[in-house]
Short mmCIF file of C-alpha atoms in Angstrom, two decimals:
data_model
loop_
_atom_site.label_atom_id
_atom_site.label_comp_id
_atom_site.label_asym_id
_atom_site.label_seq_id
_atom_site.Cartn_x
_atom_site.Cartn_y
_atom_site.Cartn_z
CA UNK A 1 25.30 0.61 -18.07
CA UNK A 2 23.29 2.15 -15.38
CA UNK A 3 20.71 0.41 -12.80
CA UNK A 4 17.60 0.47 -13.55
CA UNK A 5 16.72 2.24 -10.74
CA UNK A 6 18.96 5.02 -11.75
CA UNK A 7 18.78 5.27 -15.26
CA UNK A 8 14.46 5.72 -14.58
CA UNK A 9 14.97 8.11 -11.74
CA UNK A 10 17.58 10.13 -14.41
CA UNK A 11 14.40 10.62 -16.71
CA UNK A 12 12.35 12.49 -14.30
CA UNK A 13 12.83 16.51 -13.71
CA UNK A 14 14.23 18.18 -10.45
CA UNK A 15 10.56 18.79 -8.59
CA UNK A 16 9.80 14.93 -9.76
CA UNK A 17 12.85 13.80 -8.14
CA UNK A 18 13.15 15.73 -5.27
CA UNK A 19 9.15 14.26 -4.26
CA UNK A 20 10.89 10.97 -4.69
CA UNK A 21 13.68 11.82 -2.15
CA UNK A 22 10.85 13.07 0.24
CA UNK A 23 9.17 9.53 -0.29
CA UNK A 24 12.44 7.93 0.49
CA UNK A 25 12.83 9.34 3.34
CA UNK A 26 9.08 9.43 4.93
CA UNK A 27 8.82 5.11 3.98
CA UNK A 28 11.55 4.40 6.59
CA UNK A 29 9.08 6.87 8.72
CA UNK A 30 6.08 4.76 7.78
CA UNK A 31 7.91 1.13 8.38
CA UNK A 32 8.97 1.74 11.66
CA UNK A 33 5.63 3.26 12.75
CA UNK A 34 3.09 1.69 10.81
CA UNK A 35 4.85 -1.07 9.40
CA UNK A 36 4.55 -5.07 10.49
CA UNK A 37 6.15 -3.94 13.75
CA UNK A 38 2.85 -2.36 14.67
CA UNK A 39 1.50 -5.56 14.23
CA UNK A 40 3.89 -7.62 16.29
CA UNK A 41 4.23 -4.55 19.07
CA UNK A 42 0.69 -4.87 20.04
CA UNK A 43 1.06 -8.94 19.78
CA UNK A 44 4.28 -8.18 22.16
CA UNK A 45 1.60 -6.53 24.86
CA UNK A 46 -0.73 -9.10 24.29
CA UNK A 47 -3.44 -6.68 22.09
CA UNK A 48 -6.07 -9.14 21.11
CA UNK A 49 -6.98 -9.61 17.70
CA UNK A 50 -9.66 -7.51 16.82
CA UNK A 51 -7.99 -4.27 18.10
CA UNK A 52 -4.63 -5.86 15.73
CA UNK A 53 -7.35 -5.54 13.04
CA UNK A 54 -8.79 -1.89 14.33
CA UNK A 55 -4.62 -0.59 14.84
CA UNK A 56 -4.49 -1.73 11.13
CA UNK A 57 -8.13 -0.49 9.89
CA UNK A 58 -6.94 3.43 11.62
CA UNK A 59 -4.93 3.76 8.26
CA UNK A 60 -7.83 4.13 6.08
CA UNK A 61 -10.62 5.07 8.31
CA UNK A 62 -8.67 8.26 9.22
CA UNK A 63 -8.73 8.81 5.05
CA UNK A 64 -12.14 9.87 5.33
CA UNK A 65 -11.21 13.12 7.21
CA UNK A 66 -10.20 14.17 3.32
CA UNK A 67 -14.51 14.88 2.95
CA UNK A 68 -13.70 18.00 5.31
CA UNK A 69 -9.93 18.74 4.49
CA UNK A 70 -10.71 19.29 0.10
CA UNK A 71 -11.85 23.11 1.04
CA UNK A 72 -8.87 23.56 2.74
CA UNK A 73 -6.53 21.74 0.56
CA UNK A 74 -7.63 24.19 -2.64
CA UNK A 75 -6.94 27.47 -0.59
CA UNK A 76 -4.16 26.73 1.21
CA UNK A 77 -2.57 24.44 -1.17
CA UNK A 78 -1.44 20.60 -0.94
CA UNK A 79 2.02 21.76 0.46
CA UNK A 80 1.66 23.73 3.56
CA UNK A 81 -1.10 21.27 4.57
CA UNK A 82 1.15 18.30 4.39
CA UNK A 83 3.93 20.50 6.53
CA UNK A 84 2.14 21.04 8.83
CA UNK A 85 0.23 17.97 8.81
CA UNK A 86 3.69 15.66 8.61
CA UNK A 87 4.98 18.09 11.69
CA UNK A 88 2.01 17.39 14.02
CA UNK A 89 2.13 13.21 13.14
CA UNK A 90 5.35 13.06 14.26
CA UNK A 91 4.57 15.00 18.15
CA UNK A 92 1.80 13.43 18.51
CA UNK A 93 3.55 9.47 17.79
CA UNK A 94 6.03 10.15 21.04
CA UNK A 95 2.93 9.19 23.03
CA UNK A 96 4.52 6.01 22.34
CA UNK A 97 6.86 6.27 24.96
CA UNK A 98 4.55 6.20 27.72
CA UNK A 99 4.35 2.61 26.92
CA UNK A 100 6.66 1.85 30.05
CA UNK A 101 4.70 3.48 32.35
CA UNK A 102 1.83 1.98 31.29
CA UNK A 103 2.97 -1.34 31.51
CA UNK A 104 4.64 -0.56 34.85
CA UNK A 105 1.25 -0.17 36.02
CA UNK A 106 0.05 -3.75 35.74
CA UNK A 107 -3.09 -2.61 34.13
CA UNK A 108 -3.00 -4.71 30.40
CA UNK A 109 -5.55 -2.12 29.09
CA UNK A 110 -3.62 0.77 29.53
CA UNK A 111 -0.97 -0.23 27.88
CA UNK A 112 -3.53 -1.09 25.01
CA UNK A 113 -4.27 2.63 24.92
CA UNK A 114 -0.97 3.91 24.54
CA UNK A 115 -0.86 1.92 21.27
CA UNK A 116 -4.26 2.88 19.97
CA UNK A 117 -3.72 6.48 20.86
CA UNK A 118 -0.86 6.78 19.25
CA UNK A 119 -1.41 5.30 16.14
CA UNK A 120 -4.52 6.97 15.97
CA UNK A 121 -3.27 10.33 16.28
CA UNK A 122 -0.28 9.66 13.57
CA UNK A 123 -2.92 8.90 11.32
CA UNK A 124 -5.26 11.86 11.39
CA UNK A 125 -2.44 14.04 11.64
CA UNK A 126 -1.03 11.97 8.25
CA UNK A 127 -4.78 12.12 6.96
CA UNK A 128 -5.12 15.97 7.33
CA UNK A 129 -2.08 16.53 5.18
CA UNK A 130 -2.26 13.31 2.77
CA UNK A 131 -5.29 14.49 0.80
CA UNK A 132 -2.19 17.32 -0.99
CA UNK A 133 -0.52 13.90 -1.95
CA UNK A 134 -1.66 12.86 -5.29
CA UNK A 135 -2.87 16.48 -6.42
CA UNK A 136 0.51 17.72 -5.79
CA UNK A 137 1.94 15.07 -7.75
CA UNK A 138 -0.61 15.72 -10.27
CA UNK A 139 0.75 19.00 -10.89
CA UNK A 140 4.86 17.85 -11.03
CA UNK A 141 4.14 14.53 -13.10
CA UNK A 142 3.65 15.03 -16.76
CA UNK A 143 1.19 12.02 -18.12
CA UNK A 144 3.80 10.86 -20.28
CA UNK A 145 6.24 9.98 -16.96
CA UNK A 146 3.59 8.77 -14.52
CA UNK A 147 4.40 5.24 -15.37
CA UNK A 148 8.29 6.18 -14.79
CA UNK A 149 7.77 7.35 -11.94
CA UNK A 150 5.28 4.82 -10.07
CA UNK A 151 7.25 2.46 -11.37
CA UNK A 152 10.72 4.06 -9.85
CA UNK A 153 9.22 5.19 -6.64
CA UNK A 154 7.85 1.27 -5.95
CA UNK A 155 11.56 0.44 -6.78
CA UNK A 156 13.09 2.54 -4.40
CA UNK A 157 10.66 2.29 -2.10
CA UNK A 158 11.00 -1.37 -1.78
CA UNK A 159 14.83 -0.54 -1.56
CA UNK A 160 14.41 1.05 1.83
CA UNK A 161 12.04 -1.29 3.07
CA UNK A 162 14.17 -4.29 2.22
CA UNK A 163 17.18 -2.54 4.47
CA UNK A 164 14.81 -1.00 6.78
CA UNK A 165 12.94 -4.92 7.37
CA UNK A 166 16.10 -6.49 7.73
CA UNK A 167 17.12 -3.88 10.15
CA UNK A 168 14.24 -4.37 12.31
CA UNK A 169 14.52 -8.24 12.09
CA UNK A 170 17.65 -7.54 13.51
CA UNK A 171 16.88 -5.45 16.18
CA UNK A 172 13.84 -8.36 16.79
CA UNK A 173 16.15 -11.21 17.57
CA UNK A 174 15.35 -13.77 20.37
CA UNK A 175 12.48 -12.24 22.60
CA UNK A 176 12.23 -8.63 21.63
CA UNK A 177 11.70 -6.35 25.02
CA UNK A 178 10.03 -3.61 25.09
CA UNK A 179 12.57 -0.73 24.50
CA UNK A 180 14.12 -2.71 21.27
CA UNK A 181 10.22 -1.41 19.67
CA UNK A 182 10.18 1.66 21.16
CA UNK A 183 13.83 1.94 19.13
CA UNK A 184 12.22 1.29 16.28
CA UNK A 185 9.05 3.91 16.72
CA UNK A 186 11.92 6.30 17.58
CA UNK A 187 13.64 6.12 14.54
CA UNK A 188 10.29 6.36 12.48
CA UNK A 189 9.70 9.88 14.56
CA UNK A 190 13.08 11.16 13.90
CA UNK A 191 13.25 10.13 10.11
CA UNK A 192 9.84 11.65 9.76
CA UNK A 193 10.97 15.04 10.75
CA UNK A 194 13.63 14.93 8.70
CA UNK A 195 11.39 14.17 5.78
CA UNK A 196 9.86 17.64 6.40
CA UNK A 197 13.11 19.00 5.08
CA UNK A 198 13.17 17.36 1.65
CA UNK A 199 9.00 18.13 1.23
CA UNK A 200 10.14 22.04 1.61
CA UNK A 201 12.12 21.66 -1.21
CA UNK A 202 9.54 20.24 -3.49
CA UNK A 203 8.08 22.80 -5.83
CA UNK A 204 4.70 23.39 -6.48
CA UNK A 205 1.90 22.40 -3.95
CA UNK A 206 0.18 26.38 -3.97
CA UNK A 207 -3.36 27.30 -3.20
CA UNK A 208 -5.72 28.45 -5.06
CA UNK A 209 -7.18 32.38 -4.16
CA UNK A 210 -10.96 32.97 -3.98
CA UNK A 211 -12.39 28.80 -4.32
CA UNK A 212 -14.90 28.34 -2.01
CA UNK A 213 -16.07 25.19 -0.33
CA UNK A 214 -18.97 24.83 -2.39
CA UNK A 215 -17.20 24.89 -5.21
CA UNK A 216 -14.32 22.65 -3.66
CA UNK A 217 -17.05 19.97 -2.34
CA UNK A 218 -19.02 20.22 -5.79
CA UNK A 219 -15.76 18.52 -7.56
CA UNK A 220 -17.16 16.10 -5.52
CA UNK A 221 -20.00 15.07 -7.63
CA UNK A 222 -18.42 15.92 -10.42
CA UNK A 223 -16.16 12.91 -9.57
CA UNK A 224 -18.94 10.90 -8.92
CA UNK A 225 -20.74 11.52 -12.01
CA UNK A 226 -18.17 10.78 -14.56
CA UNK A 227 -19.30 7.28 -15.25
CA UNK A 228 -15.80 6.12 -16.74
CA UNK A 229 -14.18 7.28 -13.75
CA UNK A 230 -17.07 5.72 -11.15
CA UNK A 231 -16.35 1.98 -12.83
CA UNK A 232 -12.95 2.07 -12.57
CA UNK A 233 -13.13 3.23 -8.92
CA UNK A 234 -15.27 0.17 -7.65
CA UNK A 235 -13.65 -2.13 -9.47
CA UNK A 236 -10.37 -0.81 -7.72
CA UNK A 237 -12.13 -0.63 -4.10
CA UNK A 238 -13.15 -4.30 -4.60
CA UNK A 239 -9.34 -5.06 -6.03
CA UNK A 240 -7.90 -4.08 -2.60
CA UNK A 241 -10.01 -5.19 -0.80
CA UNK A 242 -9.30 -8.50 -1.82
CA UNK A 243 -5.41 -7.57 -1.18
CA UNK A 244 -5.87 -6.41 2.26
CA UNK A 245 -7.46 -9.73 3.12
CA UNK A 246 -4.51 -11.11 2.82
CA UNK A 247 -1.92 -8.43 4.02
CA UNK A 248 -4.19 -8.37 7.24
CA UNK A 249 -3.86 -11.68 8.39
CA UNK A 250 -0.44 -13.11 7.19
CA UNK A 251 1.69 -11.64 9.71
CA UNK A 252 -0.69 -12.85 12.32
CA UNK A 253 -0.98 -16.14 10.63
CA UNK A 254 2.79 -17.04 10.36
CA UNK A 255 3.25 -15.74 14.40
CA UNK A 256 0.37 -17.12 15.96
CA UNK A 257 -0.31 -20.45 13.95
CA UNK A 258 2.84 -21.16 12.00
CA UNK A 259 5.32 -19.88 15.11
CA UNK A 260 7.29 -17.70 13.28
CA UNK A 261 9.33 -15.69 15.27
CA UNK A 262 9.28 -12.21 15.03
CA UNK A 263 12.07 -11.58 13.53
CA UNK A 264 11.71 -14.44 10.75
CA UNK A 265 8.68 -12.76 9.78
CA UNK A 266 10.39 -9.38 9.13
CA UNK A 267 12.88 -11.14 7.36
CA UNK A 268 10.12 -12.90 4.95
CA UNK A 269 8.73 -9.64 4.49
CA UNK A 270 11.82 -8.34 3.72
CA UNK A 271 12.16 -10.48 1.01
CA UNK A 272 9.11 -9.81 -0.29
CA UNK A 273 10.33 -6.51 -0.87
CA UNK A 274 13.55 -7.66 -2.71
CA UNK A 275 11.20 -9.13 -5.32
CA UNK A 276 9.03 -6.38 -5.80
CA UNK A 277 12.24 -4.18 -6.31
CA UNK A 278 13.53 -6.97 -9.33
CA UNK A 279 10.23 -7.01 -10.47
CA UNK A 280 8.89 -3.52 -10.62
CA UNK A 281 10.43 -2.35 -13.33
CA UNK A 282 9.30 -4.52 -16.30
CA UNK A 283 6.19 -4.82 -14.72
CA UNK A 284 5.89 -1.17 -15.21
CA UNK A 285 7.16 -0.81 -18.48
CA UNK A 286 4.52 -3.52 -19.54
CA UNK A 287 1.51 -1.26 -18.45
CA UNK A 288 3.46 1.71 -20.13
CA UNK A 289 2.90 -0.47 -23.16
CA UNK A 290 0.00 -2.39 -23.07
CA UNK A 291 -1.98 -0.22 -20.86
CA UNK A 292 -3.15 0.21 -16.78
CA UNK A 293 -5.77 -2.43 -17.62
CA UNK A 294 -4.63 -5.59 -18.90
CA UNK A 295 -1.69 -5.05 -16.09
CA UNK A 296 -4.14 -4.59 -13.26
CA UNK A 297 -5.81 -7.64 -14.13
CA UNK A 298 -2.57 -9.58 -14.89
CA UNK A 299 -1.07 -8.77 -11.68
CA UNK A 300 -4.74 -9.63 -9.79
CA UNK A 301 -4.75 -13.07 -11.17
CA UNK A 302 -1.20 -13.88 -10.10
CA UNK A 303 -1.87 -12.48 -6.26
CA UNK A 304 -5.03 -14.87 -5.82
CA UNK A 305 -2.35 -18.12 -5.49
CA UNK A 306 -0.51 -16.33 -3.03
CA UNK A 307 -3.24 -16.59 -0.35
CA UNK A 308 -3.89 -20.81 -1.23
CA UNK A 309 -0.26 -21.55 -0.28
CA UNK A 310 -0.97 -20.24 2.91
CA UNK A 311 -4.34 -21.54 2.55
CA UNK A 312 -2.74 -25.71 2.54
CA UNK A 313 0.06 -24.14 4.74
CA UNK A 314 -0.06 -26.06 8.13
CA UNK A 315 1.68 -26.26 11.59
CA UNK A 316 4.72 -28.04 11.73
CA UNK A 317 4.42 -28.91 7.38
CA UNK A 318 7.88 -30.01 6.23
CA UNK A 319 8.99 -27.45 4.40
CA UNK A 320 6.56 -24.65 5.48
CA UNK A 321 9.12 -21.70 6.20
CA UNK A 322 9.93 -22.48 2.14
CA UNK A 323 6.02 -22.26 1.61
CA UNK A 324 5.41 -18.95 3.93
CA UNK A 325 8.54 -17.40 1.80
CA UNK A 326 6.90 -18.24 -1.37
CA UNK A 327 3.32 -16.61 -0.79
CA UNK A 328 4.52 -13.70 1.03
CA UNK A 329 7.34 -12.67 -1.84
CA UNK A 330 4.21 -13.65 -4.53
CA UNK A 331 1.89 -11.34 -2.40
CA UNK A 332 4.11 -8.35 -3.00
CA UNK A 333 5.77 -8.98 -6.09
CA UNK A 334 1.86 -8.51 -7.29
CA UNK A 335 0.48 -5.92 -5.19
CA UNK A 336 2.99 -3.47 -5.76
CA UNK A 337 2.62 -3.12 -9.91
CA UNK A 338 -1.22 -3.42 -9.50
CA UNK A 339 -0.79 -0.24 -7.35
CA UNK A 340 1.53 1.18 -9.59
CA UNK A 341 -0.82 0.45 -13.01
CA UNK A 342 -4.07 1.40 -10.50
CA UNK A 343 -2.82 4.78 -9.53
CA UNK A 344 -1.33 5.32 -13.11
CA UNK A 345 -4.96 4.74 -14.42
CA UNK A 346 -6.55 7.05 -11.78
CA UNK A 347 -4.20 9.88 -12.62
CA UNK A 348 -4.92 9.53 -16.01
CA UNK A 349 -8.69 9.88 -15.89
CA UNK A 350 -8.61 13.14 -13.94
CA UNK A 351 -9.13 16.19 -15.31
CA UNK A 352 -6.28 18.96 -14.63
CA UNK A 353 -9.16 21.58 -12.99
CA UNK A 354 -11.10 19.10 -10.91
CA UNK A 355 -7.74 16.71 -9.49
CA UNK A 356 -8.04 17.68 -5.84
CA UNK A 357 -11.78 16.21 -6.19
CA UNK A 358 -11.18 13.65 -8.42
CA UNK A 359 -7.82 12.13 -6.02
CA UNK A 360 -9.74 12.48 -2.78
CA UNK A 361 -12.91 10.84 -3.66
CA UNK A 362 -10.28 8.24 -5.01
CA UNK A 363 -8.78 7.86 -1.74
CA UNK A 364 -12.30 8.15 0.47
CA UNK A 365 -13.39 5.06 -1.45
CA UNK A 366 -10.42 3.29 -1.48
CA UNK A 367 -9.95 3.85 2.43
CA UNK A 368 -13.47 2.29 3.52
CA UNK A 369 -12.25 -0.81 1.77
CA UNK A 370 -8.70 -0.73 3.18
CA UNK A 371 -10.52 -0.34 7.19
CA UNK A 372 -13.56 -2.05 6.68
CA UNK A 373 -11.68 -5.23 5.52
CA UNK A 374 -8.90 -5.58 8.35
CA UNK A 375 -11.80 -4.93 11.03
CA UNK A 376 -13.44 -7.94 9.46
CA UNK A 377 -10.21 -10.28 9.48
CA UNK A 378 -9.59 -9.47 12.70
CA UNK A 379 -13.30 -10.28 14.01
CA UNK A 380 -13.25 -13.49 12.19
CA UNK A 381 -9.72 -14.81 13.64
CA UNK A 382 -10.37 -13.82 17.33
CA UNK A 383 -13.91 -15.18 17.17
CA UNK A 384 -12.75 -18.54 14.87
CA UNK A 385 -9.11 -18.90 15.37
CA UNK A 386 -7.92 -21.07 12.73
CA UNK A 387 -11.05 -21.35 10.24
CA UNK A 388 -11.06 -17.45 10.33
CA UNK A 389 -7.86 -17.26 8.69
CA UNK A 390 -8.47 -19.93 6.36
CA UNK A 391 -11.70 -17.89 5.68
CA UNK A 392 -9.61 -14.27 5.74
CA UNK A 393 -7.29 -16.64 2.68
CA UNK A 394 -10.15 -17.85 0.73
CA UNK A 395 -12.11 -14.24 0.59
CA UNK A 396 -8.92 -13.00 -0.76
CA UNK A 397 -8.59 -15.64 -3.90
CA UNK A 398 -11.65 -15.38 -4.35
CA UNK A 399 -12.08 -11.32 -5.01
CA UNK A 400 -8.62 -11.32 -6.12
CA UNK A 401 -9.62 -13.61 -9.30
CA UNK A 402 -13.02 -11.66 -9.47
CA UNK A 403 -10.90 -8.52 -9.58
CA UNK A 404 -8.93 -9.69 -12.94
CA UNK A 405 -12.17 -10.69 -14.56
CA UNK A 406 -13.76 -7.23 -14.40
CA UNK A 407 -10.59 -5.29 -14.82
CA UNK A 408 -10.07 -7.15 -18.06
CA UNK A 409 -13.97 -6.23 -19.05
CA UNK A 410 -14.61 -3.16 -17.78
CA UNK A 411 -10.91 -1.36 -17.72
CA UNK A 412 -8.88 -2.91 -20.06
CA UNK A 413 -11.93 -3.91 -22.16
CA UNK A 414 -15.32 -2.02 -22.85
CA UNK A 415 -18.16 -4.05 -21.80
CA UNK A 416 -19.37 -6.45 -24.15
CA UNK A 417 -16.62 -7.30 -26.13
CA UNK A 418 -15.80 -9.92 -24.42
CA UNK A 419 -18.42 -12.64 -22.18
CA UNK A 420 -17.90 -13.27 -18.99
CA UNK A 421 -17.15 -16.66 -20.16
CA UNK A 422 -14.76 -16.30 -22.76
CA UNK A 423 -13.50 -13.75 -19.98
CA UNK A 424 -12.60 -16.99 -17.56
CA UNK A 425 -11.35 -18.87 -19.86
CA UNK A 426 -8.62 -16.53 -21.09
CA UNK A 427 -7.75 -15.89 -17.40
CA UNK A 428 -7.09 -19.06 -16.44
CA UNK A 429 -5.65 -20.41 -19.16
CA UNK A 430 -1.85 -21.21 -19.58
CA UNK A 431 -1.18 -18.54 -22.26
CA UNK A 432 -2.24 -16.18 -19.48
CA UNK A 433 -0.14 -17.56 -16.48
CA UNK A 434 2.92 -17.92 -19.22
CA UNK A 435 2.90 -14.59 -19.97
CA UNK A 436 2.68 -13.02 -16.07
CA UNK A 437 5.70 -15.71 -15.37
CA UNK A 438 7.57 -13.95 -18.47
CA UNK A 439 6.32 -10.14 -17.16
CA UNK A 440 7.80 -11.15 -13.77
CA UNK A 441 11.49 -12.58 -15.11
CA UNK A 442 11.54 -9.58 -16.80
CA UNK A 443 11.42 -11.49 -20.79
CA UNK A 444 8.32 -9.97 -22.04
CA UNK A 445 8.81 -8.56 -25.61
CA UNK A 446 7.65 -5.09 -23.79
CA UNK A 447 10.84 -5.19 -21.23
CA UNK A 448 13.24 -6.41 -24.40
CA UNK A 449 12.35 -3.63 -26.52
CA UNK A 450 13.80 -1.18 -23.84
CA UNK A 451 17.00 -3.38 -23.35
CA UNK A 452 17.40 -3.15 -27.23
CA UNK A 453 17.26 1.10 -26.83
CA UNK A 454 19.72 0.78 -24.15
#
């Protein structure tokens, strides 16, 4: 018997795999640059928190820059864009290590700057070249796989991060100078040029001769107008928004009030990627059967407990590392197949000639919720300390919970056949959390039926 890991990655073609090797490759990039470590560098220099929640917000602000890149992306094509892109992130990010002089200085803002700047400019450089992302895969992904291969990429993904966390958590130990982060960014650098190898390998990714931006920015509307594909990308906005709530403020949450040391919370979040990697897989194989849907809104439910444990979770609570464990590892064991079922749906509803369009109006909207939400979190714990991260925990629940209600009306659904209030009371009933406890464990009749093939 093979892993599941392998025996899913062993159903996807050569250009399918060889993205996912790219992938593999770029995450341990992305967690050592824009990982939790960001999070706990600028903490290190004493970053207050509303520029923690502006480092974070860069991310998906920087998205936008796909409004001017789609023009681009159709005449060049998805793959040179993201070379050169991926080569420029990774120059710019050594403005890093300046950090040392800056500090050396005495002058606290500086030192602030180094941070921002560099962060910033690995994420327009990731921007410019991410909008190829999801058209590119697009074109390698047959419909019929797109489950198999969310699914498998979370998997490994969560893989790397589990080594690459524990790694850093490592590397964290004690009081963490300085240089022991700057390690860590360096690592990120070097792995993300040698993800530029395995992308050049990839097939696929051309241009398109004689498109013009008109035409390119008119996909636009097209997008826009397609009233299936407008419902399902608010309710998705709203979904992570509600997520990020959470993701925002935890880390912050278990240093600052909690006293977790650094490397404790690596090693929770660590953890929290173990579970998504058991978990993935008949989580995905339960959307490939019952739909994007009913799994989006599943998974939505579960996440909204994570944030109440943390929520009741108090200083010096017998019992609270047990506690933070428990929400973080629910956190991600839930966000990772409502991205999976999310971007499954999204793929789905776009039309072969219009996907560059279609994936970057996805990601535009997407990214205002993504930055406008960990601006907010951060306002509201630097300006109310401990009631703005009980408030950052209870706007997450809350829109979490909303999120499964409309995702079972309007996605899984079709408005109307079911009220809002027989809605509720199939969400929170005990069928409902029986089943997503069953999903999880992996002893839903959807996951058995595969075991009995094998």
């Amino acid at each position: 018997m093979q892993l599941p890991l392998i025996s899913d990655m062993n159903k996807l073609d050569k250009a399918q795999q060889r993205f996912l090797m790219f992938v593999a490759i770029n995450v341990v990039s992305w967690q050592n640059i824009i990982g939790p470590v960001m999070i706990l560098f600028g903490r290190k220099i004493h970053m207050p928190e509303t520029l923690i929640g502006l480092l974070i917000s860069f991310m998906p602000f920087t998205s936008l820059l796909l409004l001017f890149t789609l023009p681009m992306l159709i005449r060049i094509g998805p793959k040179k864009v993201m070379m050169t892109a991926w080569f420029l992130r990774n120059i710019i990010t050594c403005i890093v290590f300046l950090m040392p002089f800056a500090l050396r200085t005495g002058i606290q803002w500086l030192s602030w700057a180094v941070l921002l700047v560099s962060i910033l400019g690995f994420c327009i450089m990731r921007a410019l070249g991410a909008g190829g992302w999801l058209p590119w895969l697009h074109e390698i992904v047959s419909p019929e796989k797109r489950s198999t291969y969310f699914s498998t990429e979370t998997a490994m993904t969560q893989l790397i991060n589990v080594v690459v966390l524990f790694v850093q958590a490592r590397l964290l130990a004690g009081n963490p100078d300085i240089p022991r982060f700057l390690l860590i960014f360096g690592i990120g650098i070097v792995m993300g040029i040698v993800s530029l190898i395995t992308m050049g390998r990839i097939p696929g990714g051309e241009g398109t001769a004689g498109i013009t931006a008109h035409t390119g920015f008119g996909a636009y509307k097209k997008a826009a107008c397609d009233p299936v594909f407008r419902r399902f990308l608010l309710i998705s906005t709203f979904a992570f928004s509600g997520l990020v709530w959470f993701s925002a403020s935890y880390v912050l949450y278990l240093r600052d009030v909690i006293g977790l040391t650094d490397s404790m919370n690596m090693t929770l979040t660590a953890c929290s990627g173990l579970g998504i990697l058991l978990t993935v897989g008949p989580w995905g194989r339960f959307t490939d059967k019952n739909g994007s849907g009913l799994s989006m809104a599943k998974t939505m439910f579960a996440h909204s407990f994570a944030p109440l444990i943390l929520l009741f979770l108090y200083p010096g609570m017998h019992h609270g590392v047990a506690a933070a464990l428990a929400a973080v590892v629910m956190a991600g064991i839930f966000n990772a197949p409502f991205n999976v079922a999310a971007n499954r749906a999204m793929l789905n509803l776009v039309p072969d000639e219009l996907r560059i369009g279609y994936t970057s109006l996805w990601t535009i909207c997407t990214a205002l919720a993504l930055g406008i939400t960990p601006l907010a979190a951060g306002f509201l714990i630097e300006h109310f300390g401990l009631l703005g991260f009980r408030l950052c925990f209870v706007f997450s629940a809350l829109s979490t919970f909303a999120a499964s209600l409309l995702c079972h009306i309007f996605i899984h659904g079709q408005a109307g056949d079911r009220s809002w209030l027989n809605t509720l009371f199939y969400t929170v009933s005990l069928p409902m959390l029986g089943r997503v406890v069953l999903i999880t464990l992996g002893f839903d009749k959807s996951n058995r039926k595969r075991t009995e093939d094998e």
